[in-house]
Backbone as JSON Lines, residues from 0, in Angstrom:
{"i":0,"aa":"X","n":[-12.25,133.88,-67.45],"ca":[-11.52,134.76,-68.34],"c":[-10.68,135.76,-67.56]}
{"i":1,"aa":"X","n":[-11.03,136.05,-66.32],"ca":[-10.28,137.03,-65.55],"c":[-8.82,136.62,-65.43]}
{"i":2,"aa":"X","n":[-8.58,135.34,-65.22],"ca":[-7.21,134.85,-65.12],"c":[-6.42,135.18,-66.37]}
{"i":3,"aa":"X","n":[-7.03,135.0,-67.52],"ca":[-6.37,135.3,-68.79],"c":[-6.08,136.79,-68.92]}
{"i":4,"aa":"X","n":[-7.02,137.63,-68.52],"ca":[-6.82,139.08,-68.59],"c":[-5.72,139.52,-67.63]}
{"i":5,"aa":"X","n":[-5.69,138.95,-66.44],"ca":[-4.64,139.27,-65.48],"c":[-3.28,138.86,-66.01]}
{"i":6,"aa":"X","n":[-3.23,137.68,-66.63],"ca":[-1.98,137.17,-67.19],"c":[-1.48,138.1,-68.29]}
{"i":7,"aa":"X","n":[-2.39,138.54,-69.15],"ca":[-2.0,139.42,-70.25],"c":[-1.52,140.77,-69.71]}
{"i":8,"aa":"X","n":[-2.21,141.33,-68.74],"ca":[-1.82,142.62,-68.17],"c":[-0.43,142.53,-67.54]}
{"i":9,"aa":"X","n":[-0.17,141.48,-66.79],"ca":[1.12,141.3,-66.15],"c":[2.23,141.16,-67.19]}
{"i":10,"aa":"X","n":[1.99,140.33,-68.19],"ca":[3.0,140.12,-69.22],"c":[3.29,141.4,-69.98]}
{"i":11,"aa":"X","n":[2.26,142.12,-70.38],"ca":[2.47,143.36,-71.13],"c":[3.21,144.39,-70.3]}
{"i":12,"aa":"X","n":[2.97,144.44,-69.01],"ca":[3.69,145.39,-68.16],"c":[5.17,145.02,-68.08]}
{"i":13,"aa":"X","n":[5.48,143.75,-68.21],"ca":[6.86,143.3,-68.13],"c":[7.62,143.51,-69.43]}
{"i":14,"aa":"X","n":[6.93,143.45,-70.58],"ca":[7.66,143.5,-71.84],"c":[7.57,144.84,-72.56]}
{"i":15,"aa":"X","n":[6.87,145.8,-72.03],"ca":[6.77,147.08,-72.72],"c":[7.78,148.09,-72.2]}
{"i":16,"aa":"X","n":[8.73,147.67,-71.42],"ca":[9.75,148.6,-70.94],"c":[10.81,148.83,-72.01]}
{"i":17,"aa":"X","n":[11.79,149.65,-71.71],"ca":[12.81,150.05,-72.69],"c":[13.86,148.98,-72.94]}
{"i":18,"aa":"X","n":[13.86,147.9,-72.19],"ca":[14.92,146.9,-72.31],"c":[14.42,145.6,-72.92]}
{"i":19,"aa":"X","n":[13.45,145.7,-73.79],"ca":[12.84,144.5,-74.38],"c":[13.88,143.6,-75.03]}
{"i":20,"aa":"X","n":[14.89,144.17,-75.69],"ca":[15.87,143.36,-76.39],"c":[16.64,142.44,-75.44]}
{"i":21,"aa":"X","n":[16.64,142.72,-74.16],"ca":[17.37,141.9,-73.21],"c":[16.48,140.84,-72.56]}
{"i":22,"aa":"X","n":[15.2,140.84,-72.88],"ca":[14.28,139.9,-72.25],"c":[14.37,138.51,-72.86]}
{"i":23,"aa":"X","n":[14.21,137.55,-72.03],"ca":[14.26,136.15,-72.44],"c":[12.91,135.51,-72.1]}
{"i":24,"aa":"X","n":[12.13,135.23,-73.14],"ca":[10.82,134.61,-72.95],"c":[10.86,133.15,-73.36]}
{"i":25,"aa":"X","n":[12.03,132.56,-73.32],"ca":[12.22,131.16,-73.67],"c":[11.32,130.29,-72.79]}
{"i":26,"aa":"X","n":[10.43,129.55,-73.43],"ca":[9.54,128.64,-72.71],"c":[8.34,129.3,-72.05]}
{"i":27,"aa":"X","n":[8.15,130.61,-72.24],"ca":[7.01,131.31,-71.62],"c":[5.7,130.96,-72.33]}
{"i":28,"aa":"X","n":[4.61,131.01,-71.58],"ca":[3.3,130.77,-72.15],"c":[2.71,132.11,-72.6]}
{"i":29,"aa":"X","n":[2.77,132.39,-73.9],"ca":[2.23,133.62,-74.47],"c":[0.94,133.34,-75.21]}
{"i":30,"aa":"X","n":[0.33,132.2,-74.93],"ca":[-0.9,131.75,-75.58],"c":[-2.02,132.77,-75.43]}
{"i":31,"aa":"X","n":[-2.64,133.14,-76.56],"ca":[-3.81,134.03,-76.6],"c":[-3.54,135.44,-76.08]}
{"i":32,"aa":"X","n":[-2.3,135.88,-76.1],"ca":[-1.97,137.24,-75.65],"c":[-1.79,138.13,-76.86]}
{"i":33,"aa":"X","n":[-2.34,139.33,-76.8],"ca":[-2.23,140.3,-77.89],"c":[-0.88,140.99,-77.82]}
{"i":34,"aa":"X","n":[0.01,140.61,-78.72],"ca":[1.35,141.18,-78.78],"c":[1.5,142.1,-79.99]}
{"i":35,"aa":"X","n":[0.38,142.47,-80.6],"ca":[0.42,143.21,-81.86],"c":[1.1,144.57,-81.74]}
{"i":36,"aa":"X","n":[1.04,145.22,-80.61],"ca":[1.65,146.54,-80.45],"c":[3.02,146.5,-79.81]}
{"i":37,"aa":"X","n":[3.57,145.32,-79.64],"ca":[4.85,145.17,-78.95],"c":[5.97,144.89,-79.94]}
{"i":38,"aa":"X","n":[7.08,145.61,-79.8],"ca":[8.25,145.37,-80.64],"c":[9.03,144.22,-80.02]}
{"i":39,"aa":"X","n":[8.98,143.07,-80.65],"ca":[9.65,141.87,-80.13],"c":[11.03,141.65,-80.75]}
{"i":40,"aa":"X","n":[11.5,142.6,-81.52],"ca":[12.81,142.46,-82.17],"c":[13.89,142.25,-81.11]}
{"i":41,"aa":"X","n":[14.63,141.2,-81.25],"ca":[15.73,140.9,-80.35],"c":[15.35,140.1,-79.11]}
{"i":42,"aa":"X","n":[14.06,139.91,-78.87],"ca":[13.63,139.13,-77.7],"c":[13.8,137.65,-78.0]}
{"i":43,"aa":"X","n":[14.21,136.88,-77.01],"ca":[14.38,135.44,-77.16],"c":[13.04,134.76,-76.92]}
{"i":44,"aa":"X","n":[12.46,134.22,-77.98],"ca":[11.16,133.55,-77.9],"c":[11.3,132.05,-78.14]}
{"i":45,"aa":"X","n":[12.51,131.53,-78.05],"ca":[12.75,130.11,-78.28],"c":[11.92,129.26,-77.32]}
{"i":46,"aa":"X","n":[11.1,128.41,-77.88],"ca":[10.28,127.51,-77.08],"c":[9.06,128.16,-76.45]}
{"i":47,"aa":"X","n":[8.82,129.44,-76.74],"ca":[7.65,130.12,-76.17],"c":[6.37,129.59,-76.83]}
{"i":48,"aa":"X","n":[5.31,129.49,-76.06],"ca":[4.02,129.04,-76.58],"c":[3.33,130.25,-77.19]}
{"i":49,"aa":"X","n":[3.28,130.3,-78.52],"ca":[2.67,131.42,-79.23],"c":[1.36,131.02,-79.92]}
{"i":50,"aa":"X","n":[0.78,129.89,-79.5],"ca":[-0.46,129.43,-80.11],"c":[-1.54,130.48,-79.89]}
{"i":51,"aa":"X","n":[-2.16,130.89,-80.97],"ca":[-3.23,131.89,-80.96],"c":[-2.8,133.27,-80.47]}
{"i":52,"aa":"X","n":[-1.52,133.51,-80.31],"ca":[-1.06,134.86,-79.93],"c":[-1.25,135.78,-81.12]}
{"i":53,"aa":"X","n":[-1.67,137.0,-80.88],"ca":[-1.88,137.98,-81.95],"c":[-0.58,138.73,-82.16]}
{"i":54,"aa":"X","n":[0.1,138.44,-83.27],"ca":[1.39,139.05,-83.58],"c":[1.31,140.04,-84.72]}
{"i":55,"aa":"X","n":[0.1,140.35,-85.22],"ca":[-0.05,141.22,-86.39],"c":[0.29,142.65,-86.06]}
């Protein structure tokens, strides 16, 4: 599970900055990552793996 936690921490540090609208997550593996507190408006998620991602 440590690998999953490290992955989530790294991803959240990358997408919580002020330039989220310019980020391109096309094809990224966002599987099982808690994105509930992240504003994804304008982010490119085309082809991203969102299986079991928490988007609430």
